[in-house]
Amino acid sequence: MGGEGTGRTGGRVVAAGDGARLWAARQGDGAVPVVFCHGGPGLWDTLGDVAELLAGAATAYRWDQRGCGRSEGRDGPFTMARAIADLDAVRAHFGLARPVLLGHSWGASLALRYALAHPERVSGLVYVSGTGIDPQETWRPAFLGNLDAALGTRGPRLRELWARAARGGGRGTAEEREACVLQWSADFVPPAGPRAVAEAERMATPFFGVNAEANTALVAEEGKELGSAGLRGGCAELEVPVLVVDGEADIRPRTAVDSLVAALPRVERVVLAGAGHLPWSEAPEEFGEAVTGFLEGVSA
């Protein structure tokens, strides 16, 4: 589907259904095709380490979501339906009949919605560090409290940067990057220490900017569906096998995922001790074993 060419940073160009050009890249040479969905929304793909970790078992297809990172479409539209269609364009472009989807953080939500919309096009779902299907208020206050505790004396600076962004036009690229590094440094174990800051800096290099419009629109749309009987019922009818992977020390309460796990009929859950929001960082061997085992089972 769509044209193919060389994208920025050596990737490929995938043409979405409305002509927007999306950046994508193929990595690894494993037997199982896996399409990655990065977090955000409004960010870009930072899952190269995961693709490298799984390279022996998976061929990874990474991409930047619409209007983010190296992809076009800064003006949207930013809807779940459009995001699902863009993901399908990536799948079709690479000629993948029924790949596994691997979604991280908000990307786990996107991968789940795709599986609900197109179960016949998915052979499995790896749901990493997602926040489940309950309303955001069931976990977000605790997350913000944990974030403050993790950052300590740096917390007021992050809130100041958030306030500037909320007012509009008051924060430049350098401060936008600073805010990302501050927040992301709390996602590692131990949080906000030298290693965590170095890892967050690496995630932010190169820095492509945050698409705040995409973030606001998609979070708001998802929020209207969370907690609904329709979403819960759809999950209960999903026959796609799912692996849920959590880092035990993620500052987003892992109880947020409990109702999703309870609703899914074909699900396995792995909680990695001593790992945070990016569990492959602190527990690479355990993460790799869990995901590789799942991929082998799906492809058997």
PDB file of C-alpha atoms in Angstrom:
ATOM      1  CA  MET A   1       0.000   0.000   0.000  1.00  0.00           C
ATOM      2  CA  GLY A   2       1.359   3.391  -0.914  1.00  0.00           C
ATOM      3  CA  GLY A   3       4.725   4.409  -2.283  1.00  0.00           C
ATOM      4  CA  GLU A   4       8.115   3.416  -0.969  1.00  0.00           C
ATOM      5  CA  GLY A   5      11.257   5.471  -0.746  1.00  0.00           C
ATOM      6  CA  THR A   6      14.074   6.394   1.560  1.00  0.00           C
ATOM      7  CA  GLY A   7      12.984   8.413   4.571  1.00  0.00           C
ATOM      8  CA  ARG A   8      15.013  10.533   6.924  1.00  0.00           C
ATOM      9  CA  THR A   9      17.602   8.687   9.050  1.00  0.00           C
ATOM     10  CA  GLY A  10      17.643   5.769   6.626  1.00  0.00           C
ATOM     11  CA  GLY A  11      14.054   4.633   7.101  1.00  0.00           C
ATOM     12  CA  ARG A  12      11.329   4.102   4.556  1.00  0.00           C
ATOM     13  CA  VAL A  13       8.397   6.240   3.567  1.00  0.00           C
ATOM     14  CA  VAL A  14       4.949   4.714   4.031  1.00  0.00           C
ATOM     15  CA  ALA A  15       2.067   6.545   2.393  1.00  0.00           C
ATOM     16  CA  ALA A  16      -0.997   6.654   4.638  1.00  0.00           C
ATOM     17  CA  GLY A  17      -4.466   6.457   3.138  1.00  0.00           C
ATOM     18  CA  ASP A  18      -4.767  10.243   2.940  1.00  0.00           C
ATOM     19  CA  GLY A  19      -1.282  10.684   1.466  1.00  0.00           C
ATOM     20  CA  ALA A  20       0.610  11.633   4.638  1.00  0.00           C
ATOM     21  CA  ARG A  21       4.130  10.235   4.519  1.00  0.00           C
ATOM     22  CA  LEU A  22       5.040   8.177   7.589  1.00  0.00           C
ATOM     23  CA  TRP A  23       8.576   7.227   8.597  1.00  0.00           C
ATOM     24  CA  ALA A  24       9.158   3.516   9.151  1.00  0.00           C
ATOM     25  CA  ALA A  25      12.134   1.199   9.505  1.00  0.00           C
ATOM     26  CA  ARG A  26      12.766  -2.548   9.430  1.00  0.00           C
ATOM     27  CA  GLN A  27      15.153  -4.021  12.002  1.00  0.00           C
ATOM     28  CA  GLY A  28      16.267  -7.561  12.837  1.00  0.00           C
ATOM     29  CA  ASP A  29      15.961 -10.829  10.968  1.00  0.00           C
ATOM     30  CA  GLY A  30      13.877 -13.049  13.213  1.00  0.00           C
ATOM     31  CA  ALA A  31      11.111 -15.332  12.010  1.00  0.00           C
ATOM     32  CA  VAL A  32       8.189 -13.427  13.546  1.00  0.00           C
ATOM     33  CA  PRO A  33       7.134 -10.051  12.099  1.00  0.00           C
ATOM     34  CA  VAL A  34       6.401  -7.558  14.886  1.00  0.00           C
ATOM     35  CA  VAL A  35       5.043  -4.049  14.313  1.00  0.00           C
ATOM     36  CA  PHE A  36       6.014  -1.690  17.128  1.00  0.00           C
ATOM     37  CA  CYS A  37       3.805   1.121  18.458  1.00  0.00           C
ATOM     38  CA  HIS A  38       5.663   3.782  20.424  1.00  0.00           C
ATOM     39  CA  GLY A  39       4.323   5.744  23.365  1.00  0.00           C
ATOM     40  CA  GLY A  40       3.112   9.283  23.715  1.00  0.00           C
ATOM     41  CA  PRO A  41       0.863  10.217  22.094  1.00  0.00           C
ATOM     42  CA  GLY A  42       2.728  12.994  20.330  1.00  0.00           C
ATOM     43  CA  LEU A  43       6.204  11.452  20.616  1.00  0.00           C
ATOM     44  CA  TRP A  44       8.306   9.334  18.265  1.00  0.00           C
ATOM     45  CA  ASP A  45       9.756   5.837  18.106  1.00  0.00           C
ATOM     46  CA  THR A  46      12.418   5.148  20.754  1.00  0.00           C
ATOM     47  CA  LEU A  47      12.139   1.350  20.661  1.00  0.00           C
ATOM     48  CA  GLY A  48      15.365   0.538  18.844  1.00  0.00           C
ATOM     49  CA  ASP A  49      16.740  -1.151  21.959  1.00  0.00           C
ATOM     50  CA  VAL A  50      13.719  -3.456  22.096  1.00  0.00           C
ATOM     51  CA  ALA A  51      14.091  -4.336  18.424  1.00  0.00           C
ATOM     52  CA  GLU A  52      17.775  -5.120  18.996  1.00  0.00           C
ATOM     53  CA  LEU A  53      16.973  -7.250  22.041  1.00  0.00           C
ATOM     54  CA  LEU A  54      14.456  -9.312  20.044  1.00  0.00           C
ATOM     55  CA  ALA A  55      16.424  -9.381  16.775  1.00  0.00           C
ATOM     56  CA  GLY A  56      17.027 -13.131  16.899  1.00  0.00           C
ATOM     57  CA  ALA A  57      13.329 -13.936  17.229  1.00  0.00           C
ATOM     58  CA  ALA A  58      11.614 -11.022  15.503  1.00  0.00           C
ATOM     59  CA  THR A  59      11.815  -8.782  12.510  1.00  0.00           C
ATOM     60  CA  ALA A  60      10.699  -5.431  13.929  1.00  0.00           C
ATOM     61  CA  TYR A  61       8.838  -2.779  11.973  1.00  0.00           C
ATOM     62  CA  ARG A  62       9.148   0.552  13.766  1.00  0.00           C
ATOM     63  CA  TRP A  63       7.397   3.754  12.754  1.00  0.00           C
ATOM     64  CA  ASP A  64       6.695   7.300  13.881  1.00  0.00           C
ATOM     65  CA  GLN A  65       3.025   8.062  14.365  1.00  0.00           C
ATOM     66  CA  ARG A  66       1.337  10.798  12.370  1.00  0.00           C
ATOM     67  CA  GLY A  67       2.729  14.289  12.943  1.00  0.00           C
ATOM     68  CA  CYS A  68       5.446  12.940  15.220  1.00  0.00           C
ATOM     69  CA  GLY A  69       9.183  12.564  14.864  1.00  0.00           C
ATOM     70  CA  ARG A  70      10.139  11.900  11.255  1.00  0.00           C
ATOM     71  CA  SER A  71       6.572  11.486   9.964  1.00  0.00           C
ATOM     72  CA  GLU A  72       4.479  14.059   8.170  1.00  0.00           C
ATOM     73  CA  GLY A  73       0.975  15.100   9.172  1.00  0.00           C
ATOM     74  CA  ARG A  74       1.623  17.794  11.775  1.00  0.00           C
ATOM     75  CA  ASP A  75      -1.913  19.060  11.182  1.00  0.00           C
ATOM     76  CA  GLY A  76      -3.573  15.724  11.855  1.00  0.00           C
ATOM     77  CA  PRO A  77      -6.242  14.550  11.957  1.00  0.00           C
ATOM     78  CA  PHE A  78      -5.435  13.147  15.385  1.00  0.00           C
ATOM     79  CA  THR A  79      -8.104  10.543  16.052  1.00  0.00           C
ATOM     80  CA  MET A  80      -7.957   6.925  17.136  1.00  0.00           C
ATOM     81  CA  ALA A  81      -9.530   5.874  13.839  1.00  0.00           C
ATOM     82  CA  ARG A  82      -6.820   7.683  11.895  1.00  0.00           C
ATOM     83  CA  ALA A  83      -4.069   6.215  14.097  1.00  0.00           C
ATOM     84  CA  ILE A  84      -5.479   2.721  13.536  1.00  0.00           C
ATOM     85  CA  ALA A  85      -5.610   3.354   9.779  1.00  0.00           C
ATOM     86  CA  ASP A  86      -2.005   4.597   9.790  1.00  0.00           C
ATOM     87  CA  LEU A  87      -0.897   1.474  11.644  1.00  0.00           C
ATOM     88  CA  ASP A  88      -2.719  -0.611   9.069  1.00  0.00           C
ATOM     89  CA  ALA A  89      -0.930   1.284   6.287  1.00  0.00           C
ATOM     90  CA  VAL A  90       2.421   0.329   7.836  1.00  0.00           C
ATOM     91  CA  ARG A  91       1.324  -3.311   8.112  1.00  0.00           C
ATOM     92  CA  ALA A  92       0.142  -3.414   4.511  1.00  0.00           C
ATOM     93  CA  HIS A  93       3.156  -1.527   3.145  1.00  0.00           C
ATOM     94  CA  PHE A  94       5.511  -4.222   4.396  1.00  0.00           C
ATOM     95  CA  GLY A  95       3.203  -7.003   3.164  1.00  0.00           C
ATOM     96  CA  LEU A  96       2.470  -8.412   6.625  1.00  0.00           C
ATOM     97  CA  ALA A  97      -0.639 -10.591   6.743  1.00  0.00           C
ATOM     98  CA  ARG A  98      -0.917 -11.166  10.514  1.00  0.00           C
ATOM     99  CA  PRO A  99       1.978  -9.647  12.435  1.00  0.00           C
ATOM    100  CA  VAL A 100       2.348  -9.471  16.180  1.00  0.00           C
ATOM    101  CA  LEU A 101       1.861  -5.968  17.572  1.00  0.00           C
ATOM    102  CA  LEU A 102       4.108  -4.684  20.370  1.00  0.00           C
ATOM    103  CA  GLY A 103       2.898  -1.485  22.000  1.00  0.00           C
ATOM    104  CA  HIS A 104       4.624   0.448  24.768  1.00  0.00           C
ATOM    105  CA  SER A 105       2.843   2.874  27.124  1.00  0.00           C
ATOM    106  CA  TRP A 106       0.253   4.756  25.039  1.00  0.00           C
ATOM    107  CA  GLY A 107       1.349   2.630  22.096  1.00  0.00           C
ATOM    108  CA  ALA A 108      -0.064  -0.350  24.003  1.00  0.00           C
ATOM    109  CA  SER A 109      -3.454   1.372  23.878  1.00  0.00           C
ATOM    110  CA  LEU A 110      -3.118   1.907  20.129  1.00  0.00           C
ATOM    111  CA  ALA A 111      -2.086  -1.714  19.546  1.00  0.00           C
ATOM    112  CA  LEU A 112      -5.037  -2.947  21.625  1.00  0.00           C
ATOM    113  CA  ARG A 113      -7.498  -0.740  19.695  1.00  0.00           C
ATOM    114  CA  TYR A 114      -6.090  -2.039  16.415  1.00  0.00           C
ATOM    115  CA  ALA A 115      -6.499  -5.637  17.570  1.00  0.00           C
ATOM    116  CA  LEU A 116     -10.093  -4.915  18.575  1.00  0.00           C
ATOM    117  CA  ALA A 117     -10.801  -3.322  15.187  1.00  0.00           C
ATOM    118  CA  HIS A 118      -8.930  -5.878  13.048  1.00  0.00           C
ATOM    119  CA  PRO A 119      -8.426  -9.119  14.991  1.00  0.00           C
ATOM    120  CA  GLU A 120      -8.068 -11.068  11.750  1.00  0.00           C
ATOM    121  CA  ARG A 121      -4.929  -9.040  10.913  1.00  0.00           C
ATOM    122  CA  VAL A 122      -3.109  -9.717  14.186  1.00  0.00           C
ATOM    123  CA  SER A 123      -1.539 -12.965  15.415  1.00  0.00           C
ATOM    124  CA  GLY A 124      -0.625 -11.673  18.875  1.00  0.00           C
ATOM    125  CA  LEU A 125      -0.325  -8.583  21.054  1.00  0.00           C
ATOM    126  CA  VAL A 126       2.503  -7.659  23.439  1.00  0.00           C
ATOM    127  CA  TYR A 127       1.121  -4.998  25.786  1.00  0.00           C
ATOM    128  CA  VAL A 128       4.053  -3.309  27.570  1.00  0.00           C
ATOM    129  CA  SER A 129       3.646  -0.781  30.402  1.00  0.00           C
ATOM    130  CA  GLY A 130       0.142   0.235  29.359  1.00  0.00           C
ATOM    131  CA  THR A 131      -2.448   1.771  31.657  1.00  0.00           C
ATOM    132  CA  GLY A 132      -5.422  -0.492  31.066  1.00  0.00           C
ATOM    133  CA  ILE A 133      -9.048   0.179  30.258  1.00  0.00           C
ATOM    134  CA  ASP A 134     -10.315   1.918  33.410  1.00  0.00           C
ATOM    135  CA  PRO A 135     -10.816   5.716  33.578  1.00  0.00           C
ATOM    136  CA  GLN A 136      -7.623   7.747  33.919  1.00  0.00           C
ATOM    137  CA  GLU A 137      -8.639   9.068  37.328  1.00  0.00           C
ATOM    138  CA  THR A 138      -8.219   5.556  38.748  1.00  0.00           C
ATOM    139  CA  TRP A 139      -4.440   5.732  38.285  1.00  0.00           C
ATOM    140  CA  ARG A 140      -3.290   9.204  37.201  1.00  0.00           C
ATOM    141  CA  PRO A 141      -3.352  10.952  40.649  1.00  0.00           C
ATOM    142  CA  ALA A 142      -1.161   8.200  42.080  1.00  0.00           C
ATOM    143  CA  PHE A 143       1.142   8.456  39.062  1.00  0.00           C
ATOM    144  CA  LEU A 144       1.581  12.205  39.547  1.00  0.00           C
ATOM    145  CA  GLY A 145       2.305  11.676  43.229  1.00  0.00           C
ATOM    146  CA  ASN A 146       4.870   9.021  42.410  1.00  0.00           C
ATOM    147  CA  LEU A 147       6.413  11.299  39.784  1.00  0.00           C
ATOM    148  CA  ASP A 148       6.809  14.100  42.329  1.00  0.00           C
ATOM    149  CA  ALA A 149       8.343  11.700  44.828  1.00  0.00           C
ATOM    150  CA  ALA A 150      10.762  10.344  42.242  1.00  0.00           C
ATOM    151  CA  LEU A 151      11.937  13.780  41.101  1.00  0.00           C
ATOM    152  CA  GLY A 152      12.209  15.284  44.573  1.00  0.00           C
ATOM    153  CA  THR A 153      13.615  18.806  44.367  1.00  0.00           C
ATOM    154  CA  ARG A 154      13.425  18.694  40.550  1.00  0.00           C
ATOM    155  CA  GLY A 155       9.650  18.314  40.608  1.00  0.00           C
ATOM    156  CA  PRO A 156       8.851  22.054  40.830  1.00  0.00           C
ATOM    157  CA  ARG A 157      10.939  22.691  37.711  1.00  0.00           C
ATOM    158  CA  LEU A 158       8.950  20.126  35.727  1.00  0.00           C
ATOM    159  CA  ARG A 159       5.652  21.639  36.902  1.00  0.00           C
ATOM    160  CA  GLU A 160       6.918  25.085  35.882  1.00  0.00           C
ATOM    161  CA  LEU A 161       7.738  23.820  32.389  1.00  0.00           C
ATOM    162  CA  TRP A 162       4.334  22.127  32.130  1.00  0.00           C
ATOM    163  CA  ALA A 163       2.627  25.387  33.153  1.00  0.00           C
ATOM    164  CA  ARG A 164       4.496  27.339  30.479  1.00  0.00           C
ATOM    165  CA  ALA A 165       3.441  24.834  27.834  1.00  0.00           C
ATOM    166  CA  ALA A 166      -0.181  25.016  29.000  1.00  0.00           C
ATOM    167  CA  ARG A 167      -0.164  28.805  28.579  1.00  0.00           C
ATOM    168  CA  GLY A 168       1.080  28.376  25.007  1.00  0.00           C
ATOM    169  CA  GLY A 169       4.054  29.962  23.328  1.00  0.00           C
ATOM    170  CA  GLY A 170       6.034  30.278  26.540  1.00  0.00           C
ATOM    171  CA  ARG A 171       8.469  27.392  26.114  1.00  0.00           C
ATOM    172  CA  GLY A 172      11.155  26.888  23.494  1.00  0.00           C
ATOM    173  CA  THR A 173      12.602  23.675  22.127  1.00  0.00           C
ATOM    174  CA  ALA A 174      15.372  23.557  24.741  1.00  0.00           C
ATOM    175  CA  GLU A 175      12.865  23.762  27.600  1.00  0.00           C
ATOM    176  CA  GLU A 176      10.534  21.279  25.903  1.00  0.00           C
ATOM    177  CA  ARG A 177      13.422  18.832  25.744  1.00  0.00           C
ATOM    178  CA  GLU A 178      14.316  19.596  29.363  1.00  0.00           C
ATOM    179  CA  ALA A 179      10.768  18.738  30.427  1.00  0.00           C
ATOM    180  CA  CYS A 180      10.896  15.428  28.564  1.00  0.00           C
ATOM    181  CA  VAL A 181      14.234  14.451  30.089  1.00  0.00           C
ATOM    182  CA  LEU A 182      13.025  15.373  33.568  1.00  0.00           C
ATOM    183  CA  GLN A 183       9.828  13.344  33.272  1.00  0.00           C
ATOM    184  CA  TRP A 184      11.446  10.383  31.532  1.00  0.00           C
ATOM    185  CA  SER A 185      14.205  10.197  34.140  1.00  0.00           C
ATOM    186  CA  ALA A 186      11.539   9.089  36.636  1.00  0.00           C
ATOM    187  CA  ASP A 187      10.697   6.069  34.456  1.00  0.00           C
ATOM    188  CA  PHE A 188      13.920   4.209  35.244  1.00  0.00           C
ATOM    189  CA  VAL A 189      15.108   2.380  38.357  1.00  0.00           C
ATOM    190  CA  PRO A 190      16.389   3.979  40.483  1.00  0.00           C
ATOM    191  CA  PRO A 191      14.496   7.068  39.308  1.00  0.00           C
ATOM    192  CA  ALA A 192      16.087  10.441  38.531  1.00  0.00           C
ATOM    193  CA  GLY A 193      19.597   9.241  39.350  1.00  0.00           C
ATOM    194  CA  PRO A 194      22.652   9.620  37.090  1.00  0.00           C
ATOM    195  CA  ARG A 195      21.873   6.497  35.057  1.00  0.00           C
ATOM    196  CA  ALA A 196      18.207   7.455  34.704  1.00  0.00           C
ATOM    197  CA  VAL A 197      19.082  10.955  33.504  1.00  0.00           C
ATOM    198  CA  ALA A 198      21.618   9.550  31.039  1.00  0.00           C
ATOM    199  CA  GLU A 199      19.022   7.128  29.652  1.00  0.00           C
ATOM    200  CA  ALA A 200      16.441   9.906  29.373  1.00  0.00           C
ATOM    201  CA  GLU A 201      18.986  12.091  27.581  1.00  0.00           C
ATOM    202  CA  ARG A 202      19.641   9.257  25.140  1.00  0.00           C
ATOM    203  CA  MET A 203      15.909   8.899  24.459  1.00  0.00           C
ATOM    204  CA  ALA A 204      15.761  12.631  23.711  1.00  0.00           C
ATOM    205  CA  THR A 205      18.660  12.515  21.227  1.00  0.00           C
ATOM    206  CA  PRO A 206      17.869  13.410  18.525  1.00  0.00           C
ATOM    207  CA  PHE A 207      14.962  15.458  19.810  1.00  0.00           C
ATOM    208  CA  PHE A 208      12.043  15.787  17.420  1.00  0.00           C
ATOM    209  CA  GLY A 209       9.695  17.847  19.571  1.00  0.00           C
ATOM    210  CA  VAL A 210       6.403  16.931  21.179  1.00  0.00           C
ATOM    211  CA  ASN A 211       3.199  17.239  19.161  1.00  0.00           C
ATOM    212  CA  ALA A 212       1.014  18.661  21.919  1.00  0.00           C
ATOM    213  CA  GLU A 213      -2.062  18.789  19.676  1.00  0.00           C
ATOM    214  CA  ALA A 214      -1.811  15.057  18.975  1.00  0.00           C
ATOM    215  CA  ASN A 215      -1.331  14.343  22.655  1.00  0.00           C
ATOM    216  CA  THR A 216      -4.314  16.408  23.769  1.00  0.00           C
ATOM    217  CA  ALA A 217      -6.693  15.127  21.104  1.00  0.00           C
ATOM    218  CA  LEU A 218      -5.880  11.423  21.440  1.00  0.00           C
ATOM    219  CA  VAL A 219      -5.795  11.390  25.244  1.00  0.00           C
ATOM    220  CA  ALA A 220      -9.179  13.145  25.315  1.00  0.00           C
ATOM    221  CA  GLU A 221     -10.730  10.733  22.809  1.00  0.00           C
ATOM    222  CA  GLU A 222      -9.389   7.696  24.617  1.00  0.00           C
ATOM    223  CA  GLY A 223     -10.629   9.100  27.927  1.00  0.00           C
ATOM    224  CA  LYS A 224     -14.215   9.092  26.683  1.00  0.00           C
ATOM    225  CA  GLU A 225     -14.056   5.345  26.016  1.00  0.00           C
ATOM    226  CA  LEU A 226     -12.149   4.196  29.083  1.00  0.00           C
ATOM    227  CA  GLY A 227     -14.305   2.442  31.644  1.00  0.00           C
ATOM    228  CA  SER A 228     -17.113   1.835  29.162  1.00  0.00           C
ATOM    229  CA  ALA A 229     -19.040  -1.416  28.895  1.00  0.00           C
ATOM    230  CA  GLY A 230     -18.346  -1.439  25.170  1.00  0.00           C
ATOM    231  CA  LEU A 231     -14.580  -1.407  25.614  1.00  0.00           C
ATOM    232  CA  ARG A 232     -14.697  -4.027  28.340  1.00  0.00           C
ATOM    233  CA  GLY A 233     -17.003  -6.205  26.252  1.00  0.00           C
ATOM    234  CA  GLY A 234     -14.781  -5.886  23.196  1.00  0.00           C
ATOM    235  CA  CYS A 235     -11.776  -7.029  25.209  1.00  0.00           C
ATOM    236  CA  ALA A 236     -13.776  -9.983  26.560  1.00  0.00           C
ATOM    237  CA  GLU A 237     -14.477 -11.130  22.991  1.00  0.00           C
ATOM    238  CA  LEU A 238     -10.913 -10.675  21.698  1.00  0.00           C
ATOM    239  CA  GLU A 239      -9.484 -14.064  20.727  1.00  0.00           C
ATOM    240  CA  VAL A 240      -6.016 -12.729  19.916  1.00  0.00           C
ATOM    241  CA  PRO A 241      -3.386 -14.027  22.401  1.00  0.00           C
ATOM    242  CA  VAL A 242      -1.991 -11.234  24.567  1.00  0.00           C
ATOM    243  CA  LEU A 243       1.152 -10.935  26.670  1.00  0.00           C
ATOM    244  CA  VAL A 244       1.030  -8.151  29.269  1.00  0.00           C
ATOM    245  CA  VAL A 245       4.485  -7.101  30.480  1.00  0.00           C
ATOM    246  CA  ASP A 246       4.876  -4.772  33.461  1.00  0.00           C
ATOM    247  CA  GLY A 247       7.811  -3.359  35.363  1.00  0.00           C
ATOM    248  CA  GLU A 248       7.021  -3.799  39.045  1.00  0.00           C
ATOM    249  CA  ALA A 249       8.517  -0.388  39.883  1.00  0.00           C
ATOM    250  CA  ASP A 250       6.691   1.574  37.151  1.00  0.00           C
ATOM    251  CA  ILE A 251       5.450   4.813  38.733  1.00  0.00           C
ATOM    252  CA  ARG A 252       2.145   4.271  36.940  1.00  0.00           C
ATOM    253  CA  PRO A 253       0.260   1.932  39.305  1.00  0.00           C
ATOM    254  CA  ARG A 254       0.215  -1.548  37.822  1.00  0.00           C
ATOM    255  CA  THR A 255      -3.241  -2.122  39.266  1.00  0.00           C
ATOM    256  CA  ALA A 256      -4.433  -0.017  36.329  1.00  0.00           C
ATOM    257  CA  VAL A 257      -3.977  -3.078  34.119  1.00  0.00           C
ATOM    258  CA  ASP A 258      -5.848  -5.520  36.364  1.00  0.00           C
ATOM    259  CA  SER A 259      -9.273  -5.085  34.778  1.00  0.00           C
ATOM    260  CA  LEU A 260      -7.836  -5.457  31.274  1.00  0.00           C
ATOM    261  CA  VAL A 261      -6.166  -8.715  32.242  1.00  0.00           C
ATOM    262  CA  ALA A 262      -9.404  -9.887  33.835  1.00  0.00           C
ATOM    263  CA  ALA A 263     -11.372  -9.078  30.677  1.00  0.00           C
ATOM    264  CA  LEU A 264      -9.103 -10.739  28.109  1.00  0.00           C
ATOM    265  CA  PRO A 265      -9.818 -14.431  27.430  1.00  0.00           C
ATOM    266  CA  ARG A 266      -6.311 -15.331  26.165  1.00  0.00           C
ATOM    267  CA  VAL A 267      -3.792 -13.475  28.285  1.00  0.00           C
ATOM    268  CA  GLU A 268      -0.523 -14.051  30.105  1.00  0.00           C
ATOM    269  CA  ARG A 269       0.975 -11.481  32.456  1.00  0.00           C
ATOM    270  CA  VAL A 270       4.633 -11.087  33.387  1.00  0.00           C
ATOM    271  CA  VAL A 271       5.686  -8.619  36.093  1.00  0.00           C
ATOM    272  CA  LEU A 272       9.428  -7.914  36.161  1.00  0.00           C
ATOM    273  CA  ALA A 273      10.908  -7.163  39.562  1.00  0.00           C
ATOM    274  CA  GLY A 274      13.157  -4.138  39.843  1.00  0.00           C
ATOM    275  CA  ALA A 275      12.060  -2.717  36.484  1.00  0.00           C
ATOM    276  CA  GLY A 276      10.313   0.533  35.658  1.00  0.00           C
ATOM    277  CA  HIS A 277       8.290   1.929  32.770  1.00  0.00           C
ATOM    278  CA  LEU A 278      10.864   0.701  30.250  1.00  0.00           C
ATOM    279  CA  PRO A 279      11.277  -2.811  31.676  1.00  0.00           C
ATOM    280  CA  TRP A 280      13.739  -3.949  29.016  1.00  0.00           C
ATOM    281  CA  SER A 281      16.187  -1.390  30.449  1.00  0.00           C
ATOM    282  CA  GLU A 282      16.511  -2.885  33.947  1.00  0.00           C
ATOM    283  CA  ALA A 283      15.559  -6.482  33.140  1.00  0.00           C
ATOM    284  CA  PRO A 284      16.679  -7.111  29.545  1.00  0.00           C
ATOM    285  CA  GLU A 285      17.219 -10.857  29.921  1.00  0.00           C
ATOM    286  CA  GLU A 286      13.877 -11.472  31.632  1.00  0.00           C
ATOM    287  CA  PHE A 287      12.038  -9.165  29.229  1.00  0.00           C
ATOM    288  CA  GLY A 288      13.639 -10.837  26.220  1.00  0.00           C
ATOM    289  CA  GLU A 289      12.826 -14.329  27.491  1.00  0.00           C
ATOM    290  CA  ALA A 290       9.186 -13.438  28.160  1.00  0.00           C
ATOM    291  CA  VAL A 291       8.582 -11.810  24.789  1.00  0.00           C
ATOM    292  CA  THR A 292      10.602 -14.349  22.801  1.00  0.00           C
ATOM    293  CA  GLY A 293       8.713 -17.198  24.452  1.00  0.00           C
ATOM    294  CA  PHE A 294       5.428 -15.567  23.559  1.00  0.00           C
ATOM    295  CA  LEU A 295       6.511 -15.021  19.945  1.00  0.00           C
ATOM    296  CA  GLU A 296       7.581 -18.647  19.627  1.00  0.00           C
ATOM    297  CA  GLY A 297       4.216 -19.759  20.946  1.00  0.00           C
ATOM    298  CA  VAL A 298       2.302 -17.532  18.554  1.00  0.00           C
ATOM    299  CA  SER A 299       4.308 -18.718  15.539  1.00  0.00           C
ATOM    300  CA  ALA A 300       4.212 -22.431  16.432  1.00  0.00           C
TER     301      ALA A 300
END
